[in-house]
C-alpha angles and dihedrals in degrees: 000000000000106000130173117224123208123195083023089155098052124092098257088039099053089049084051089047093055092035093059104031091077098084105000136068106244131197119199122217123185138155080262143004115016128093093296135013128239144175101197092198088060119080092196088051087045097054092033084061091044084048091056103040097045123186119014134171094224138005118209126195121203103167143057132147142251148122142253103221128157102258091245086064119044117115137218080255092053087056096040088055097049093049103039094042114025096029113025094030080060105048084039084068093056093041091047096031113054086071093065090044123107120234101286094032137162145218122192121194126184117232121157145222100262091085089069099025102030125178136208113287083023098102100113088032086056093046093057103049091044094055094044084050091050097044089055093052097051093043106055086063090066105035125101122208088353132097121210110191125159120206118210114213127193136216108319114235085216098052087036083061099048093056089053096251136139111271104197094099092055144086126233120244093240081060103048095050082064089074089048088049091047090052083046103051095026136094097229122123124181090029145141118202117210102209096220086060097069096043 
């Protein structure tokens, strides 16, 4: 399969990236670097990269945008963020992109596990993850030769690390692309993947 990666950069992305490159063609898309550029938070960047890259079999997201922030705090520019980037960039790639997928395709948003478990200072992260969950859900029952799936990953072990957390209550990377692979390869369609599952 030909599939377009975006977010390929990130943790989560370059464990996608490796996951997938086994047996796929895969084309990397970031901010910057990577086969093609992208601001996800941009419809004209979203649809330029779509331009260049032509005709895939699948189109991952790994990325999106938004802040932890205490409720108090957060800002109009918290909320803008969360919803242009992390929720409309994303459904931009299914309303966009199911015009560049061949018959069969898919589409695969992140989402994440603080819609259903959410934590204190989590409030526009969880809003986020449960609308993108929700949309998913809603727009498989009217699409026609595509997939929409979402996987839901939880804490990186790797990130986790980085802030100088304990990661025992995470997931590595390596394991968490296994639930991206599985959306990709698979024949489900309305779902939402929780990464720990396909460990």
């Amino acid at each position: 399969m030909k599939i377009l990666l975006i977010g390929a950069s990130g943790t989560i992305g370059q464990a996608v990236s490796k996951a997938l490159s086994n047996e796929h063609q895969v084309i990397t898309a970031n901010y910057s670097g990577g086969d093609v550029n992208v601001d996800l938070g941009n419809k004209a960047s979203i649809q330029t990269m779509l331009d260049n890259v032509g005709k895939v079999d699948a189109i991952v997201s790994a990325t999106g945008l938004a802040n932890f922030g205490p409720l108090a705090e957060l800002n109009d520019a918290d909320y803008e963020l969360a919803l242009t980037n992390k929720v409309m960039g994303q459904v931009n790639l299914l309303r966009l992109g199911q015009n560049y997928l061949n018959a069969n395709g898919s589409v695969t948003f992140t989402s994440g596990i603080l819609s259903r478990e959410p934590m204190q200072g989590s409030a526009v992260i969880a809003m986020a993850n449960g609308a993108l969950e929700s949309y998913v859900k809603a727009a498989a029952l009217e699409l026609d030769n595509v997939r929409i799936n979402a996987v839901s990953p939880i804490f990186v072990k790797e990130t986790m690390a980085m802030m100088g957390m304990d990661t025992e209550g995470g997931l590595s990377a390596d394991d968490t692309a296994k639930a991206y692979v599985a959306a990709v390869t698979g024949s489900m369609t309305g779902e939402t993947l929780d990464a720990p599952e396909y460990v």
